[in-house]
JSON list of N, CA and C in Angstrom, two decimals:
[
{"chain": "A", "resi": 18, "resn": "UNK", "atom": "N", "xyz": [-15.67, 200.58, 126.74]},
{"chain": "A", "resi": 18, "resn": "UNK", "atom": "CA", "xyz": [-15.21, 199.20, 126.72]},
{"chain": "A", "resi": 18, "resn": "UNK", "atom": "C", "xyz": [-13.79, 199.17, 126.14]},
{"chain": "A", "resi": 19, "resn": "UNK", "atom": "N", "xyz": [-12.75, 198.62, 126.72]},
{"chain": "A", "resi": 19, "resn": "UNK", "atom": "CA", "xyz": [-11.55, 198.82, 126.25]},
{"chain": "A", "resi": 19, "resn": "UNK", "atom": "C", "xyz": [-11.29, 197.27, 125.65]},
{"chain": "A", "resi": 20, "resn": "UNK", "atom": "N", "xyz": [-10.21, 197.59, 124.54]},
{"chain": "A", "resi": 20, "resn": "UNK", "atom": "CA", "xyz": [-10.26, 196.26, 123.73]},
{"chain": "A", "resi": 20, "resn": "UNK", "atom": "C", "xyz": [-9.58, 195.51, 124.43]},
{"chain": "A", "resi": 21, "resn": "UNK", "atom": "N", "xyz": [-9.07, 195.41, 125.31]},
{"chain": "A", "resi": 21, "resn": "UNK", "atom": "CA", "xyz": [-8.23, 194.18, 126.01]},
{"chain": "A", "resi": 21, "resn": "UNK", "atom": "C", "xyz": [-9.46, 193.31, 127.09]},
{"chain": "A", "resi": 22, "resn": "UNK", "atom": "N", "xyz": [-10.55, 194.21, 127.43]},
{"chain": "A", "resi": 22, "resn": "UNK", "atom": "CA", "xyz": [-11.87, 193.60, 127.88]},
{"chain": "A", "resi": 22, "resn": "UNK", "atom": "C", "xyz": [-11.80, 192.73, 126.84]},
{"chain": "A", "resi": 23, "resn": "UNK", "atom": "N", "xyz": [-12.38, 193.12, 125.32]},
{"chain": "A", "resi": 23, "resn": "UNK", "atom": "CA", "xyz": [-13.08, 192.52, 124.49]},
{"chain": "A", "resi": 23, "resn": "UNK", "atom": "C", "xyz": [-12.23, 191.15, 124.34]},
{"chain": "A", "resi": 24, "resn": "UNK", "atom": "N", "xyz": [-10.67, 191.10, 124.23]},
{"chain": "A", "resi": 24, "resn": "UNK", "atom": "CA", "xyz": [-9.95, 190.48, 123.77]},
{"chain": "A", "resi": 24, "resn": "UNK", "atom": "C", "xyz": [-10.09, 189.43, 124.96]},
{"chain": "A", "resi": 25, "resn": "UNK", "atom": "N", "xyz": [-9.88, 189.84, 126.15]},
{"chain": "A", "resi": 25, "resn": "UNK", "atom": "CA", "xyz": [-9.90, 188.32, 127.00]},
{"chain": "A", "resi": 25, "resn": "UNK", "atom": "C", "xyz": [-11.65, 188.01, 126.84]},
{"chain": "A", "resi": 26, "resn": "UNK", "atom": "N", "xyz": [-12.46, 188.21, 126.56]},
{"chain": "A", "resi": 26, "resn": "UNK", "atom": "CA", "xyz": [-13.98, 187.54, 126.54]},
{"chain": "A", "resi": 26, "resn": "UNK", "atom": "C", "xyz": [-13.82, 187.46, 125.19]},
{"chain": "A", "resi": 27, "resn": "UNK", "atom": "N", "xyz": [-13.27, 187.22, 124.39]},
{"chain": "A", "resi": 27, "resn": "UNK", "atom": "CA", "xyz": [-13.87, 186.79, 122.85]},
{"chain": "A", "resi": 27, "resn": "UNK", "atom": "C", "xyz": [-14.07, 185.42, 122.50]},
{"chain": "A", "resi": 28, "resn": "UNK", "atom": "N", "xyz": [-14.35, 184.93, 123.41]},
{"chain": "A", "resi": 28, "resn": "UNK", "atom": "CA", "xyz": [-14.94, 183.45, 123.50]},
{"chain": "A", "resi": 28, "resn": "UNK", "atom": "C", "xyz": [-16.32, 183.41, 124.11]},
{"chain": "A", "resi": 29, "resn": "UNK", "atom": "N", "xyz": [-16.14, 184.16, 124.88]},
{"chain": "A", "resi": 29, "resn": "UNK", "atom": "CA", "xyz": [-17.92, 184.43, 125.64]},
{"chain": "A", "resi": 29, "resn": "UNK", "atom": "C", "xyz": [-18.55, 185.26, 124.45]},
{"chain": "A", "resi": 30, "resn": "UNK", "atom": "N", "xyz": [-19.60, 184.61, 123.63]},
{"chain": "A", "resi": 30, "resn": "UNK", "atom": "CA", "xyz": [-20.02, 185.11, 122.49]},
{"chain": "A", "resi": 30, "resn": "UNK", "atom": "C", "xyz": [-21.35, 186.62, 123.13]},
{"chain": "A", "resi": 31, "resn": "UNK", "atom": "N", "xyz": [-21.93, 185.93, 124.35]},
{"chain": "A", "resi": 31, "resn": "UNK", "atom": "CA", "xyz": [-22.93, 186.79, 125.14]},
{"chain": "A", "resi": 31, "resn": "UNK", "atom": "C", "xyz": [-22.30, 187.94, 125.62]},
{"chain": "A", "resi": 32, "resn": "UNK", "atom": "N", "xyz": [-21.39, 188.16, 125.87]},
{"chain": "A", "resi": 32, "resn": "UNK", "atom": "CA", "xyz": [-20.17, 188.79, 126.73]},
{"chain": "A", "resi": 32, "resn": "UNK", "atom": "C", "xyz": [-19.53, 189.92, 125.53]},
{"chain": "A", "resi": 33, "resn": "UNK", "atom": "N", "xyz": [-18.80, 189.29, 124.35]},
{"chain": "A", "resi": 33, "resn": "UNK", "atom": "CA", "xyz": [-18.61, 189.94, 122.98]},
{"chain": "A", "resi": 33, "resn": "UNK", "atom": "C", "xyz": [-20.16, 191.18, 122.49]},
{"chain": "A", "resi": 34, "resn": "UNK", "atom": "N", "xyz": [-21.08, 190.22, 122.32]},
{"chain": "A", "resi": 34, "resn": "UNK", "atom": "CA", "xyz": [-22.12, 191.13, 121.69]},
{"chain": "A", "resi": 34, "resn": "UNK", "atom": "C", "xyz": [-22.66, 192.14, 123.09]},
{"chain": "A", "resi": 35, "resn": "UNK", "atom": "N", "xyz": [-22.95, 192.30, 124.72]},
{"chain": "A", "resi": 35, "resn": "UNK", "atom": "CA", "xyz": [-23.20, 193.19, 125.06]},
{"chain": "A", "resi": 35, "resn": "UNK", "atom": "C", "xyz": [-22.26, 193.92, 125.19]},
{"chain": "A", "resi": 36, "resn": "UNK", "atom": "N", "xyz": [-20.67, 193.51, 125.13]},
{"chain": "A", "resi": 36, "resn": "UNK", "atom": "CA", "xyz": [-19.94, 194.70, 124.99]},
{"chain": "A", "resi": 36, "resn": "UNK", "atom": "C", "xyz": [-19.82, 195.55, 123.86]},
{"chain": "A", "resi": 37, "resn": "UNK", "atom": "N", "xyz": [-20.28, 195.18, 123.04]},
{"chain": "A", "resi": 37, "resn": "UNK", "atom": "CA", "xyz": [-20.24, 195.32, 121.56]},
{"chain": "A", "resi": 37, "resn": "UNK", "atom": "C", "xyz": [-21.45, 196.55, 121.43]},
{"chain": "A", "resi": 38, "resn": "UNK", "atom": "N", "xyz": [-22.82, 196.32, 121.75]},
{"chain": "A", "resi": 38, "resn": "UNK", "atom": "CA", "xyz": [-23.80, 196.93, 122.40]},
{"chain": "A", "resi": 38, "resn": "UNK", "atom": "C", "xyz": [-23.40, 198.22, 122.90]},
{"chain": "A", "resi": 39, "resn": "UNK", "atom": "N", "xyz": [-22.64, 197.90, 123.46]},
{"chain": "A", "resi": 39, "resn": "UNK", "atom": "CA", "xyz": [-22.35, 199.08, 124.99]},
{"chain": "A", "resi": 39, "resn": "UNK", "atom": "C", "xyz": [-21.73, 200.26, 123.80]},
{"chain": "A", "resi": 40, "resn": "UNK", "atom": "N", "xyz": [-20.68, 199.36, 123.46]},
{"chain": "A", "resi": 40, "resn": "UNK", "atom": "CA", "xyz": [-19.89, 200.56, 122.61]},
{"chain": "A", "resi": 40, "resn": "UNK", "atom": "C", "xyz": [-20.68, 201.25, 121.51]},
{"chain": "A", "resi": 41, "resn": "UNK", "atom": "N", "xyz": [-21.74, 200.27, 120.39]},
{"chain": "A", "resi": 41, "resn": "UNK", "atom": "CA", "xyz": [-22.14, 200.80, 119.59]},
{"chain": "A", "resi": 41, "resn": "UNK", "atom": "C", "xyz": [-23.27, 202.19, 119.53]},
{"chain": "A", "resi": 42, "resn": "UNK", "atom": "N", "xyz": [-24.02, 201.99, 120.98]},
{"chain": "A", "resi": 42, "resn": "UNK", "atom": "CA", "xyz": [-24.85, 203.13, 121.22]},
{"chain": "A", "resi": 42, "resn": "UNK", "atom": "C", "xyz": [-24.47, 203.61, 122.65]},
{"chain": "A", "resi": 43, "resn": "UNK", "atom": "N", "xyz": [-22.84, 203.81, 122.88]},
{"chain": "A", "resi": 43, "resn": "UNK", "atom": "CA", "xyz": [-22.24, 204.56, 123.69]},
{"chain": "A", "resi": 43, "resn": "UNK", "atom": "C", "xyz": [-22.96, 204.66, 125.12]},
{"chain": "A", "resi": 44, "resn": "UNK", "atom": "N", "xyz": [-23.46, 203.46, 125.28]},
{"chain": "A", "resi": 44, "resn": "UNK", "atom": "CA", "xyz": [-24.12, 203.73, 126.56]},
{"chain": "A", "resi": 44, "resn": "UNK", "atom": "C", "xyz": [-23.55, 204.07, 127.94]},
{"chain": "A", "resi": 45, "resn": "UNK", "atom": "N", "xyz": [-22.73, 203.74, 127.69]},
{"chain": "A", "resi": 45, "resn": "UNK", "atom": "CA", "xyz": [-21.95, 204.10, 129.17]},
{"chain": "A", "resi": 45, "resn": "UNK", "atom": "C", "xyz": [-21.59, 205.33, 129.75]},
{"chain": "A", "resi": 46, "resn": "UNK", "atom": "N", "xyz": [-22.42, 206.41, 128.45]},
{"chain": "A", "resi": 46, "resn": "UNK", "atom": "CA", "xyz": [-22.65, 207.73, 128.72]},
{"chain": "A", "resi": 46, "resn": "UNK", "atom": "C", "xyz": [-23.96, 208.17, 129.38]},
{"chain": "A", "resi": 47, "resn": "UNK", "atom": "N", "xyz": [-24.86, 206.77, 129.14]},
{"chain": "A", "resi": 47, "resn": "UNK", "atom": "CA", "xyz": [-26.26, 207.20, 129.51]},
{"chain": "A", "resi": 47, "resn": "UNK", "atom": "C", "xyz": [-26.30, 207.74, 130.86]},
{"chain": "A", "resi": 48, "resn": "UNK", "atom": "N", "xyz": [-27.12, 209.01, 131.02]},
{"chain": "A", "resi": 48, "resn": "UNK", "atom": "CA", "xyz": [-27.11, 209.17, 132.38]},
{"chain": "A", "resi": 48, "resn": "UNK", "atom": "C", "xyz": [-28.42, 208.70, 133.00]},
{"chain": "A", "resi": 49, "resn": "UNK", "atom": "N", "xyz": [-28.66, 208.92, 134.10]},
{"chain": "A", "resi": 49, "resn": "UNK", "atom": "CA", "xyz": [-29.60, 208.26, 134.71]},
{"chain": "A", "resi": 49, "resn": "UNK", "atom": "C", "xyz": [-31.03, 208.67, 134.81]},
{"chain": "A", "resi": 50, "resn": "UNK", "atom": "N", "xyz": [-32.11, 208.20, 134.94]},
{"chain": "A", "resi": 50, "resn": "UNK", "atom": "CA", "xyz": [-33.04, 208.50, 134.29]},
{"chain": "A", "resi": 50, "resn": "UNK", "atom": "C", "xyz": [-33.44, 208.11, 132.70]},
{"chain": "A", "resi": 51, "resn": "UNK", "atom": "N", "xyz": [-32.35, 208.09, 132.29]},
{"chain": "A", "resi": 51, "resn": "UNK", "atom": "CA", "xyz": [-32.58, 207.81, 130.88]},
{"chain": "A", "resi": 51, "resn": "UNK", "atom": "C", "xyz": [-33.09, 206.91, 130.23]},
{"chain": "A", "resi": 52, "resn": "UNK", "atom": "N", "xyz": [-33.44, 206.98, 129.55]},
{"chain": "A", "resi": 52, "resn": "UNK", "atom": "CA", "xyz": [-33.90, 205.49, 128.30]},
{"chain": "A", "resi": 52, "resn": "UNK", "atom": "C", "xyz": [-33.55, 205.55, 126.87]},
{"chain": "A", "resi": 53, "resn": "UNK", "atom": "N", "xyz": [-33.32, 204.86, 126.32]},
{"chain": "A", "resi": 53, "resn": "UNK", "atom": "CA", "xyz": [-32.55, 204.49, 125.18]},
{"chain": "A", "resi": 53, "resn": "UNK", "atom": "C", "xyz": [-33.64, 203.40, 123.85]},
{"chain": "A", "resi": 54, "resn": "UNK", "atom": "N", "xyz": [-34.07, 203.82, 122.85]},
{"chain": "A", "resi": 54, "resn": "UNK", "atom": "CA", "xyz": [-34.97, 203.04, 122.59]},
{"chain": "A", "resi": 54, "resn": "UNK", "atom": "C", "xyz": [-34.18, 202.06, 120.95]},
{"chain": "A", "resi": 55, "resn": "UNK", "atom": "N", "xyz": [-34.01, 201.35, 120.75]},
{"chain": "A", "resi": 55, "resn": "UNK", "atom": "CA", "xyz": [-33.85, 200.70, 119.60]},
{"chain": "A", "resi": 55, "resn": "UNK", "atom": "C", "xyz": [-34.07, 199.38, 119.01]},
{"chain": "A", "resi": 56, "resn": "UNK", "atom": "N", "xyz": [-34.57, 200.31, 117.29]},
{"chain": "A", "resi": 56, "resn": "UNK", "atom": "CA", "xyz": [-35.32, 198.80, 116.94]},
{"chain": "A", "resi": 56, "resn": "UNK", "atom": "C", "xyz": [-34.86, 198.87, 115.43]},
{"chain": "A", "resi": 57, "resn": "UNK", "atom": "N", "xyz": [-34.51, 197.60, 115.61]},
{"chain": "A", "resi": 57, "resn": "UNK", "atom": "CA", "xyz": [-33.94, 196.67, 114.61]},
{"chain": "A", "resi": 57, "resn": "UNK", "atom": "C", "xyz": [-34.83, 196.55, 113.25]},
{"chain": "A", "resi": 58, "resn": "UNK", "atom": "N", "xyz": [-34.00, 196.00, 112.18]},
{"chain": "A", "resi": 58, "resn": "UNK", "atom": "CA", "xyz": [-34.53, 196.11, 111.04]},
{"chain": "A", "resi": 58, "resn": "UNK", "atom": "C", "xyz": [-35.68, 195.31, 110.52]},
{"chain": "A", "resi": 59, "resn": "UNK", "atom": "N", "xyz": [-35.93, 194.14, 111.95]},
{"chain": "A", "resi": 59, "resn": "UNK", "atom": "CA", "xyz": [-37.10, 193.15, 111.67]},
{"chain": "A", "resi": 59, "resn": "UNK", "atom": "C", "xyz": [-37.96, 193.53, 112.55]},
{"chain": "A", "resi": 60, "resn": "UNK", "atom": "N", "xyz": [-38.00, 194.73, 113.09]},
{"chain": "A", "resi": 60, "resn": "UNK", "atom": "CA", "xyz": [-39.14, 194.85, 113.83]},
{"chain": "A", "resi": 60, "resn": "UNK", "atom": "C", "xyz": [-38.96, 195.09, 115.76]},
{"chain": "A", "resi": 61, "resn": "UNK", "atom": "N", "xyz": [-38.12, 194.15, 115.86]},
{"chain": "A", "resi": 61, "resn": "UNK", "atom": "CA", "xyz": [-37.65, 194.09, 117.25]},
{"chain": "A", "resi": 61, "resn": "UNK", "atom": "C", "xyz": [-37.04, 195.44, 117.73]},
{"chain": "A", "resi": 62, "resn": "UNK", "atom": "N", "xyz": [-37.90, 195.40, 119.22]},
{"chain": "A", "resi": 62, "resn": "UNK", "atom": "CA", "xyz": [-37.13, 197.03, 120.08]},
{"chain": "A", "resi": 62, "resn": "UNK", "atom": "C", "xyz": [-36.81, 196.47, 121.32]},
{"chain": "A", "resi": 63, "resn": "UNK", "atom": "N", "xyz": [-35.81, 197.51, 121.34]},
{"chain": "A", "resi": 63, "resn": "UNK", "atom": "CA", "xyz": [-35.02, 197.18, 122.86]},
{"chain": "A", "resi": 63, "resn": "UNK", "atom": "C", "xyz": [-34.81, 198.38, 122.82]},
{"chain": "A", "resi": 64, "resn": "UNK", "atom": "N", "xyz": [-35.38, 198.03, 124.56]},
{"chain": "A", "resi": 64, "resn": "UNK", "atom": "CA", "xyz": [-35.46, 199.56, 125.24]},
{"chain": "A", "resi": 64, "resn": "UNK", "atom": "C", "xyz": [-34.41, 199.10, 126.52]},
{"chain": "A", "resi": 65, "resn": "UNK", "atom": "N", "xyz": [-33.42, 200.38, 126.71]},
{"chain": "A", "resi": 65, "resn": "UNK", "atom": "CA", "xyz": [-32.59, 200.57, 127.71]},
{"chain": "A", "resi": 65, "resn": "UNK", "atom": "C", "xyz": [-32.81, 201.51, 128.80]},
{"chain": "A", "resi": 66, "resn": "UNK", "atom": "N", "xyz": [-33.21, 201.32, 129.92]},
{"chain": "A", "resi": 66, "resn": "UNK", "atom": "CA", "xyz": [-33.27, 202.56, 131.03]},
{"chain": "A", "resi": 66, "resn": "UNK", "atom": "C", "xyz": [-32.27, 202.27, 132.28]},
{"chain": "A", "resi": 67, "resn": "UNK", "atom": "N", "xyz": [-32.26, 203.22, 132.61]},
{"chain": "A", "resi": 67, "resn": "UNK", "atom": "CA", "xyz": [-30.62, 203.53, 133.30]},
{"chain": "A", "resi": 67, "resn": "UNK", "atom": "C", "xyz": [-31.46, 204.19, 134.02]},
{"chain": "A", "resi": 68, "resn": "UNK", "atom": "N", "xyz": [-32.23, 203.70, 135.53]},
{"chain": "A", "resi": 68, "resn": "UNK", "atom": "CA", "xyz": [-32.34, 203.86, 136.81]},
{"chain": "A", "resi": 68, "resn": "UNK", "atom": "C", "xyz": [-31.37, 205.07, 137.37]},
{"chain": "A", "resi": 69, "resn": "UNK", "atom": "N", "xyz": [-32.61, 205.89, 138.08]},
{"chain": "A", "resi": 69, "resn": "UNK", "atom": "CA", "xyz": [-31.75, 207.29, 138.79]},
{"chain": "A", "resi": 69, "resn": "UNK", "atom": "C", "xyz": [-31.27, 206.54, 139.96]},
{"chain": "A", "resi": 70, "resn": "UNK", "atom": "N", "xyz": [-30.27, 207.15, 140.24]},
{"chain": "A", "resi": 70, "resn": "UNK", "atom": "CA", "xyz": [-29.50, 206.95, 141.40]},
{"chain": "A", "resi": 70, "resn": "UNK", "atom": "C", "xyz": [-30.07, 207.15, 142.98]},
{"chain": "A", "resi": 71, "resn": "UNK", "atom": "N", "xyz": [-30.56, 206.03, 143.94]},
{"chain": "A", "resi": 71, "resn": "UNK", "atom": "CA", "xyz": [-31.30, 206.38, 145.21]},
{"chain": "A", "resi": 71, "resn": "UNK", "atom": "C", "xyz": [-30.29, 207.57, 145.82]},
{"chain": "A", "resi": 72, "resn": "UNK", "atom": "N", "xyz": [-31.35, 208.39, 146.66]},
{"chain": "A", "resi": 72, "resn": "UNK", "atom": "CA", "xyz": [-30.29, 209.24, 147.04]},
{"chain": "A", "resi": 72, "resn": "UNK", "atom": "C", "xyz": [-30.05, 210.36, 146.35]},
{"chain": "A", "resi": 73, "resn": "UNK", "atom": "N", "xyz": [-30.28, 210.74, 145.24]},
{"chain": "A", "resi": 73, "resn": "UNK", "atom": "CA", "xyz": [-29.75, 211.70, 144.37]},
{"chain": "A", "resi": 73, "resn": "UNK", "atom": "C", "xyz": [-31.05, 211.98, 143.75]},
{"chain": "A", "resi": 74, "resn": "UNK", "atom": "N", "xyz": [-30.92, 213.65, 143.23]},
{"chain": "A", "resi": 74, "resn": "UNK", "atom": "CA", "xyz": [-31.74, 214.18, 142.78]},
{"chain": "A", "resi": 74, "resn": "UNK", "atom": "C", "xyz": [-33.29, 214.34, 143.52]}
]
């Protein structure tokens, strides 16, 4: 996520926090297949999966 993204959406508060997201657990490295699991300090999990590519593999 490059900060000039962040800088023109820093009014889109939804927009701010998944880019924010993206960067903090580097997802944009995830490769495919993958899943990503995280849970928060109250309990809450969010799980990320990153769909293999049709066609591939």
């Amino acid at each position: 996520c490059s900060n000039g993204w962040r800088w023109w959406n820093r009014k889109n508060k939804k927009a701010l926090a998944l880019a924010s997201f993206y960067e903090a657990f580097n997802l944009n490295s995830l490769q495919p297949g993958s899943v990503v699991v995280v849970t928060t300090q109250s309990g809450m999990t969010i799980q990320i999966h990153k769909p293999k590519e049709e066609g591939r593999g």
